[in-house]
XYZ file of C-alpha atoms in Angstrom:
448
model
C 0.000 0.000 0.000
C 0.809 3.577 -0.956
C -0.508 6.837 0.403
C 0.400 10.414 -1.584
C -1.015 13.390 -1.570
C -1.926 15.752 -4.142
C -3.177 19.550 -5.124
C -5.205 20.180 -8.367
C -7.258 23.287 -9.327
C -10.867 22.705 -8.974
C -13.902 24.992 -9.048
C -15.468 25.563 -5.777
C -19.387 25.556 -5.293
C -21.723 27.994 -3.623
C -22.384 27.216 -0.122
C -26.042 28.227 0.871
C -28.791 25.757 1.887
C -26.997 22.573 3.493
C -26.237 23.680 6.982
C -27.735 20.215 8.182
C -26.571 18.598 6.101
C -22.462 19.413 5.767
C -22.579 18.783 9.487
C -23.662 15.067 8.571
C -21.275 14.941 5.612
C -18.474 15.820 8.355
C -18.935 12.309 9.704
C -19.449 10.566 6.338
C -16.811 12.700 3.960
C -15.737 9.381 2.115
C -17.852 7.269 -0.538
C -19.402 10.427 -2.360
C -18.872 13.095 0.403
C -16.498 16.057 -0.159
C -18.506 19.266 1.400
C -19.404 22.104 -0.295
C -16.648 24.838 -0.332
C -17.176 28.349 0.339
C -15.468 29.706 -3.198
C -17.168 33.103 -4.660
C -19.746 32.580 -7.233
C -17.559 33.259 -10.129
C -15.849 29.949 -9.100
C -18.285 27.915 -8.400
C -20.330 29.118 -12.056
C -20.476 25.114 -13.070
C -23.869 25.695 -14.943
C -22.672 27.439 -17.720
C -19.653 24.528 -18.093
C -19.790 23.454 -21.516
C -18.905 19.295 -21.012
C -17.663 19.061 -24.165
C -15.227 21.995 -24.267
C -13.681 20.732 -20.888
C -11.289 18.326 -21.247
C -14.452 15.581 -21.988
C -14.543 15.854 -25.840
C -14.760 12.089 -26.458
C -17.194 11.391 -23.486
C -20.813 10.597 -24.770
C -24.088 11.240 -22.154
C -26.762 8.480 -23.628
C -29.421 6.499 -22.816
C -28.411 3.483 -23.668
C -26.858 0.644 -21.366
C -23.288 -1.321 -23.390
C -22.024 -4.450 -24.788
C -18.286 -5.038 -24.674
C -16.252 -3.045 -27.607
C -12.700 -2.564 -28.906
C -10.915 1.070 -29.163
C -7.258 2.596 -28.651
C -5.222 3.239 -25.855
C -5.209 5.900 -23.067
C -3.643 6.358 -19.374
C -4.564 7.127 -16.029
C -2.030 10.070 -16.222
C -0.792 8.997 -12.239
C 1.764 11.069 -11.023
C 4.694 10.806 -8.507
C 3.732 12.208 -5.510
C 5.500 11.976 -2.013
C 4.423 9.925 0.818
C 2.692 11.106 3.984
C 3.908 9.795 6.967
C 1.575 10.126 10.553
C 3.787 8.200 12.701
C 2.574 8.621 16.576
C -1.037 8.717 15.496
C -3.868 6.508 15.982
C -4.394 6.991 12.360
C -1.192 6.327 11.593
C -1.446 3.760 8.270
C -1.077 0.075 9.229
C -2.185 1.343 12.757
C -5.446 -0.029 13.996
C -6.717 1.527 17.385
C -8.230 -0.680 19.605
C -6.783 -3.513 18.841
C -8.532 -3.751 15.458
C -6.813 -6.010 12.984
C -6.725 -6.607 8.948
C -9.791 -8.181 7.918
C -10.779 -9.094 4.632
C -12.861 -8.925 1.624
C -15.296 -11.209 -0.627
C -15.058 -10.540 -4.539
C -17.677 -13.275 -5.086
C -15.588 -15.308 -7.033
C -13.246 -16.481 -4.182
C -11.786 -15.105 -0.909
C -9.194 -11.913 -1.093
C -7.576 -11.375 2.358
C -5.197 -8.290 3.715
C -6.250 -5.288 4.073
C -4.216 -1.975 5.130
C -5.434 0.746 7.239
C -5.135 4.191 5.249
C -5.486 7.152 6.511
C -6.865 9.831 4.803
C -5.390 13.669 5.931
C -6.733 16.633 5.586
C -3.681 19.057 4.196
C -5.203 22.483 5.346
C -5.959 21.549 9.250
C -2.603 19.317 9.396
C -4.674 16.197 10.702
C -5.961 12.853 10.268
C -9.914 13.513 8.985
C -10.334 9.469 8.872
C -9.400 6.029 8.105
C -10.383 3.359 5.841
C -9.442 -0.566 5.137
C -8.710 -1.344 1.887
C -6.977 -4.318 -0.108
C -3.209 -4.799 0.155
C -1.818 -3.807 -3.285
C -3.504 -0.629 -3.441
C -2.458 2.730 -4.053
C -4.346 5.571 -2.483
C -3.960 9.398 -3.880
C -5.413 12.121 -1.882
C -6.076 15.751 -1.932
C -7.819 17.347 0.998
C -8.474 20.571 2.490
C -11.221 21.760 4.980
C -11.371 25.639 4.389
C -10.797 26.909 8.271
C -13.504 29.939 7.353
C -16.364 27.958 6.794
C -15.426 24.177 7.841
C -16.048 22.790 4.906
C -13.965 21.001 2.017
C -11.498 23.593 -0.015
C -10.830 20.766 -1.742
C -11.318 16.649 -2.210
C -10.565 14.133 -3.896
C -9.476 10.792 -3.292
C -8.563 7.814 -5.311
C -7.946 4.609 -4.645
C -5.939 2.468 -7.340
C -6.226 -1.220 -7.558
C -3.501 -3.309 -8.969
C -5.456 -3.827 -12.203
C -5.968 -0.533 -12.998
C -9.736 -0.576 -10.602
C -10.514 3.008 -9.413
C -12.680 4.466 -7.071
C -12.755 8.123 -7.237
C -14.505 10.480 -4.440
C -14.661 14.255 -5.716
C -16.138 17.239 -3.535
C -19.751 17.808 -3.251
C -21.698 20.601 -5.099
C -24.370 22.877 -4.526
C -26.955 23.800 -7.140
C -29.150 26.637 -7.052
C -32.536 26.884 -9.696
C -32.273 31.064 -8.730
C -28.841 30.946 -10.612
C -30.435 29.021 -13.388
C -28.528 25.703 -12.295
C -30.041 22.488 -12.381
C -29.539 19.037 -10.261
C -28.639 17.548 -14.346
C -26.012 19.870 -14.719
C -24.635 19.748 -10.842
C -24.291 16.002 -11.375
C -22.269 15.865 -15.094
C -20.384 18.623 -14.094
C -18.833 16.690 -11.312
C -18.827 13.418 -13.133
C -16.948 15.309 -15.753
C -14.199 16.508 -12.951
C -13.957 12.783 -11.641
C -13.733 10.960 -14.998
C -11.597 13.377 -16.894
C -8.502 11.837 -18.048
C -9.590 8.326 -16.867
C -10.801 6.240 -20.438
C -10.921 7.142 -24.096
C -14.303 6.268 -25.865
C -15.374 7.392 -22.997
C -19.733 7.174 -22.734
C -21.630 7.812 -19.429
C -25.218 5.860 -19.124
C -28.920 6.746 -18.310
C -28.799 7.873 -14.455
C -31.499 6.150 -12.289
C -32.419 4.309 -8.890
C -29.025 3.016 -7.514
C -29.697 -0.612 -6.101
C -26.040 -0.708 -3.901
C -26.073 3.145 -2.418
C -28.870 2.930 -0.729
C -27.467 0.124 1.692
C -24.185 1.606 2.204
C -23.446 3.521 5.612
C -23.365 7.161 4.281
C -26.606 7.104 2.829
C -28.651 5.274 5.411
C -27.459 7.938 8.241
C -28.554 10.591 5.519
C -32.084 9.173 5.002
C -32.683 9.861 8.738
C -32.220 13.319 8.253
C -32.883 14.916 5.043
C -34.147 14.110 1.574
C -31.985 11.835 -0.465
C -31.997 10.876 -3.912
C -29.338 7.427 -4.538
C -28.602 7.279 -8.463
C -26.079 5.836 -10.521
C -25.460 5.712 -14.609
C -23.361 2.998 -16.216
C -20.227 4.255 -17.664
C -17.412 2.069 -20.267
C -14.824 3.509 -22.128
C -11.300 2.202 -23.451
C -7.455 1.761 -21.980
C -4.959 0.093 -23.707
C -6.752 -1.915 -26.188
C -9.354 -3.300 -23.705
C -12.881 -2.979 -22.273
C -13.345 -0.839 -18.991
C -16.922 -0.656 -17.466
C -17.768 1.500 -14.228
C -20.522 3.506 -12.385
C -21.009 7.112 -11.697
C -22.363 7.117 -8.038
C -24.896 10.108 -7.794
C -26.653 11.401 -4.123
C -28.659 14.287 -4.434
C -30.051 16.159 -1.565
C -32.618 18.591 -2.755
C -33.213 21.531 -0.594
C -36.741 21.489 1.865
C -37.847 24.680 0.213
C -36.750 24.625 -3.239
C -36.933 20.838 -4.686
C -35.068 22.156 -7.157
C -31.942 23.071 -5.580
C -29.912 20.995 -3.097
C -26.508 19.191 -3.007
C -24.763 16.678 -4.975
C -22.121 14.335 -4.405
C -20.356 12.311 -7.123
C -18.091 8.904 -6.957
C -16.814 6.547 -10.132
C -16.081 3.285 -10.107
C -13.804 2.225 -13.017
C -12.724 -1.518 -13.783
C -11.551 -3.997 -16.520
C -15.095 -5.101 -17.261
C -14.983 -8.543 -16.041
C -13.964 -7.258 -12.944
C -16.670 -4.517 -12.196
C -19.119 -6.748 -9.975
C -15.586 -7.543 -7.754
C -15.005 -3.891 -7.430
C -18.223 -2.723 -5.884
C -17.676 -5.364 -3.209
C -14.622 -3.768 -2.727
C -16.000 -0.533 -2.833
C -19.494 -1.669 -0.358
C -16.111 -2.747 1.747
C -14.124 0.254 2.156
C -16.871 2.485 2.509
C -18.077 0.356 5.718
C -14.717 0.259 6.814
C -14.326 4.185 7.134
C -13.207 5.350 11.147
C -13.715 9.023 11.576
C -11.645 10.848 13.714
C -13.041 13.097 16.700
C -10.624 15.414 16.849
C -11.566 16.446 13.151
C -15.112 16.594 13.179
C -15.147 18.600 16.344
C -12.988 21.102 14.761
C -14.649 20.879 11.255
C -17.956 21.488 13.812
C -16.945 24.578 15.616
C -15.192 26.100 12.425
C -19.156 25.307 10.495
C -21.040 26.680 13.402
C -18.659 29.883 13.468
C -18.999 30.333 10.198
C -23.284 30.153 10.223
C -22.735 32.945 13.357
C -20.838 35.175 11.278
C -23.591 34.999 8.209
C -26.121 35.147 11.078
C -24.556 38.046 12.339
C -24.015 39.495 8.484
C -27.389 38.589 7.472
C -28.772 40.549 10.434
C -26.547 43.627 9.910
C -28.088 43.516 6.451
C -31.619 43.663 6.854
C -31.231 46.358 9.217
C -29.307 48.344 7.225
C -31.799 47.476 4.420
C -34.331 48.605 6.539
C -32.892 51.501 7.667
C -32.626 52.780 3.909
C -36.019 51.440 3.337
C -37.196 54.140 6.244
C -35.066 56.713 4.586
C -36.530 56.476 1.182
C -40.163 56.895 2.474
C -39.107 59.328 4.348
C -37.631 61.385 1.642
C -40.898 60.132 -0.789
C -43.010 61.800 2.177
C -41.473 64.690 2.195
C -41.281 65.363 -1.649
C -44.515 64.415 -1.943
C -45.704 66.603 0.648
C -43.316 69.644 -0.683
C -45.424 68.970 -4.428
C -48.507 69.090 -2.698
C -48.078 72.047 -0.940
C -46.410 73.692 -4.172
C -50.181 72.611 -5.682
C -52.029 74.040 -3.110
C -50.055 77.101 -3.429
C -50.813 77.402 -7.200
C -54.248 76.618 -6.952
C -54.704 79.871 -4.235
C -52.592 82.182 -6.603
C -54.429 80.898 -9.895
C -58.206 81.742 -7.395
C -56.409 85.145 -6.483
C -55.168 86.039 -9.724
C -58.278 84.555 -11.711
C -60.717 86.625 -9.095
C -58.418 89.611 -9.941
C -58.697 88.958 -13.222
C -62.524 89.346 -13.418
C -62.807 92.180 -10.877
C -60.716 94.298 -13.505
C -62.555 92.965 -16.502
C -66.533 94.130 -14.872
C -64.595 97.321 -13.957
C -63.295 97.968 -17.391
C -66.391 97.622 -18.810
C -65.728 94.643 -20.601
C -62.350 95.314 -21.709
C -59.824 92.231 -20.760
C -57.003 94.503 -21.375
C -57.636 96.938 -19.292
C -55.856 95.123 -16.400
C -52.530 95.498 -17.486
C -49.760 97.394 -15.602
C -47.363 99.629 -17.483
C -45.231 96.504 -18.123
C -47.834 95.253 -20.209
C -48.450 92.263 -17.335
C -52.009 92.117 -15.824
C -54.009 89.708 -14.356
C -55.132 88.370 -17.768
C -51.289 87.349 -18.549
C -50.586 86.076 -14.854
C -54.180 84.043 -15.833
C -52.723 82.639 -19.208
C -49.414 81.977 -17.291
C -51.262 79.719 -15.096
C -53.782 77.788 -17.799
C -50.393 76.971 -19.814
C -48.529 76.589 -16.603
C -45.634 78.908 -16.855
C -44.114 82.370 -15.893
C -43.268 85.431 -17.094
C -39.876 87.247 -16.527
C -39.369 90.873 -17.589
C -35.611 89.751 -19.549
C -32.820 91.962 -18.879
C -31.048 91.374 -21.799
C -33.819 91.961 -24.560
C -36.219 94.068 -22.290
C -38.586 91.875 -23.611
C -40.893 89.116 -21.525
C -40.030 86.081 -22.015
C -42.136 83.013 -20.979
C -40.464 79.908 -19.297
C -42.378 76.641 -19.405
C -42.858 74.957 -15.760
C -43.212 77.266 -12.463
C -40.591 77.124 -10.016
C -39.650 78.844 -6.757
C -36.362 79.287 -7.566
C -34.777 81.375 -10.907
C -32.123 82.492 -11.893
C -30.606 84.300 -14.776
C -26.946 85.977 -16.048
C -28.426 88.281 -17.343
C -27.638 87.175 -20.951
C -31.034 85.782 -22.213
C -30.156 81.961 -20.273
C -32.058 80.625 -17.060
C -31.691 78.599 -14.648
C -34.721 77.668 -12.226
C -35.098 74.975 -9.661
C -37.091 74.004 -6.586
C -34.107 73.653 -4.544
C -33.962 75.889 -1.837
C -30.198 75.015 -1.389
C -28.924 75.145 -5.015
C -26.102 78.207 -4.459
C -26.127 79.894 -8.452
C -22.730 80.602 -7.102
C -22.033 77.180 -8.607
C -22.625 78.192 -12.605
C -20.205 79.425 -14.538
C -21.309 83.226 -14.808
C -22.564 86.148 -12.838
C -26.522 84.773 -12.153
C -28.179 86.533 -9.773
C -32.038 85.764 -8.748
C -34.914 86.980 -10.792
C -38.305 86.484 -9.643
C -41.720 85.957 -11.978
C -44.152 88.889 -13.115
C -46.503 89.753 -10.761
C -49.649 91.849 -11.993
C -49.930 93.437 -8.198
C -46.622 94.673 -8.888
């Protein structure tokens, strides 16, 4: 047996919905559990992932189930990676606390005995996060970090090589959310796509539906007490070097209480040399019973989750009331405009009486004559009662010595005294601020 470690770039999905349930995955983060990382949205954007474009060009989604077939030759693409050594540990590999010693596992098709103890170490909190039997002769590659903001997985993945070339892959779980126009379908090939890139050539991936196996394994039986769970799997065969390889895609969905349509997903693959595919989900069943979680880490992953929900409590809460605190403001300042128009109205509807009873006062004493009102500036109560029907004011202009009429009636205008305007029902506009001498200018009046 041989444990590495490993980094790799991969996207990070929203966190939102699954409080409850990342603190169950804590317990059960093998066999399709990787929590849901806290990465910005822009990371996490795995709806608008075109499969084909990335890095799964020759990978086929159909709905068919396969017969054995011939095609060319492709590698797992391992890598060297250094060992990890956790000497002193109860999870030290090959260490079994307790007194717990190597058991073994049916294929079916004859008795296969050894196992190792593995443990499986989380990179970012520099401790053991669990630790799992599997068959001597394996390899085991791992990548995991819990992100100490939020508690939950930075990054996972695990593999676990057989000496035929059998893998079992465990990626990170995924959060979809229908509000961001993401859909279960695409959570679920998305992360397929991460955990069978680079793994077969002729690559095809089967109808998903009812899993028979996931419902009976640990992980998913603790779920099912708790919250909503969906087991799935799709059949999956491909190519490497010259011969057949069959395998699984292991789907759990967890749709969200209040929106069926969003939830969590969490993604395995099984690949084997096809006559050996039946022996490697025993082995798989096995290893994922076998999985020892340790204390220390799901206490920490715990307090680090339940931090991280006080802090988006606490945000959340700062939020609404500053929310609401603008929401005041803007009725507030609605109120008060509105109540500033409606006194302007009220004001303009007692000047437009005034001026209109003016207006016939001077016509019955003129003897008929609707002229007769006007001052010396030629502005009576007949023009102040035009002004008003066509809703605008007069200004006796200092440039032309004309009048000039200016659509709209405001309290405040303005002029430089070179035939421009400026008017406004600001009381603190300062004309100071134009470019130009503008000094204040006030409407015709026919009382003056």
């Amino acid at each position: 047996m041989t444990n590495h470690s490993r980094r790799s770039a991969r996207p990070h999905g929203g966190c939102a919905w699954a409080t409850k349930a990342f603190q169950l995955l804590f317990a059960f983060t093998f066999v399709l559990v990787a929590g849901c990382g806290s990465g910005d949205a822009d990371e996490g954007d795995y709806a608008d992932a075109d499969y084909a474009d990335a890095g799964y060009a020759d990978a086929n989604y159909t709905d068919a189930n396969y017969a054995d077939g011939d095609g060319d030759d492709s590698e797992w693409g391992d890598a060297e990676y250094g060992d990890s050594q956790y000497a002193g540990s109860d999870y030290a590999p090959g260490r079994a606390p307790n007194g717990r010693s190597d058991g073994g596992f049916g294929n079916g098709g004859g008795e296969m005995r050894g196992t190792e103890r593995v443990v499986l170490f989380d990179q970012a909190l520099n401790m053991p996060r669990a630790a799992v039997q599997i068959p001597r002769g394996w390899r085991v590659y791992q990548d995991i970090a819990t992100d100490p903001s939020t508690g939950t997985s930075a990054r996972y993945q695990v593999d676990f090589v057989g000496p035929n070339d059998e893998l079992i892959r465990n990626v990170r779980a995924l959060n979809y959310f229908s509000m961001a126009g993401q859909s279960f379908d695409s959570a679920w090939q998305y992360s397929a796509n991460q955990a069978l890139q680079g793994t077969l050539e002729r690559l095809e991936v089967g109808r998903l539906g009812p899993s028979e196996v996931l419902p009976r394994t640990r992980l998913v039986r603790e779920l099912s007490q708790r919250v909503q769970v969906q087991a799935l799997e799709a059949p999956v065969r491909g190519m490497r070097n010259g011969k057949q390889f069959a395998g699984v895609v292991h789907v759990v969905n967890m749709p969200t209480p209040q929106d069926p349509n969003s939830g969590t997903v969490m993604v395995e693959v099984l690949l084997a040399p096809a006559p050996s595919l039946e022996q490697l989900r025993q082995i798989h069943f096995q290893i994922s019973q076998s999985r020892e979680d340790n204390p220390q880490y799901q206490q920490a992953a715990s307090q680090m989750s339940q931090q991280a929900m006080a802090r988006d409590r606490a945000q959340s809460q700062q939020w609404m009331a500053q929310s609401q605190a603008a929401h005041q403001q803007r009725m507030a300042s609605n109120q008060a405009q509105f109540d500033a128009h409606q006194q302007r109205m009220q004001s303009q509807s007692q000047s437009f009486d005034q001026m209109n009873q003016q207006w016939m006062s001077d016509f019955r004493s003129s003897g008929g004559s609707a002229w007769a009102g006007s001052g010396g500036d030629g502005y009576g109560s007949h023009e102040a009662f035009i002004d008003q029907i066509h809703g605008q004011q007069s200004f006796a202009d200092p440039y032309s010595g004309q009048q000039m009429q200016m659509d709209g009636q405001y309290d405040y205008n303005y002029t430089n005294g070179l035939g421009d305007y400026y008017r406004t029902d600001d009381p603190n506009f300062d004309p100071n601020s134009l470019s130009g001498d503008w000094q204040a200018i006030d409407p015709m009046n026919p009382n003056q």
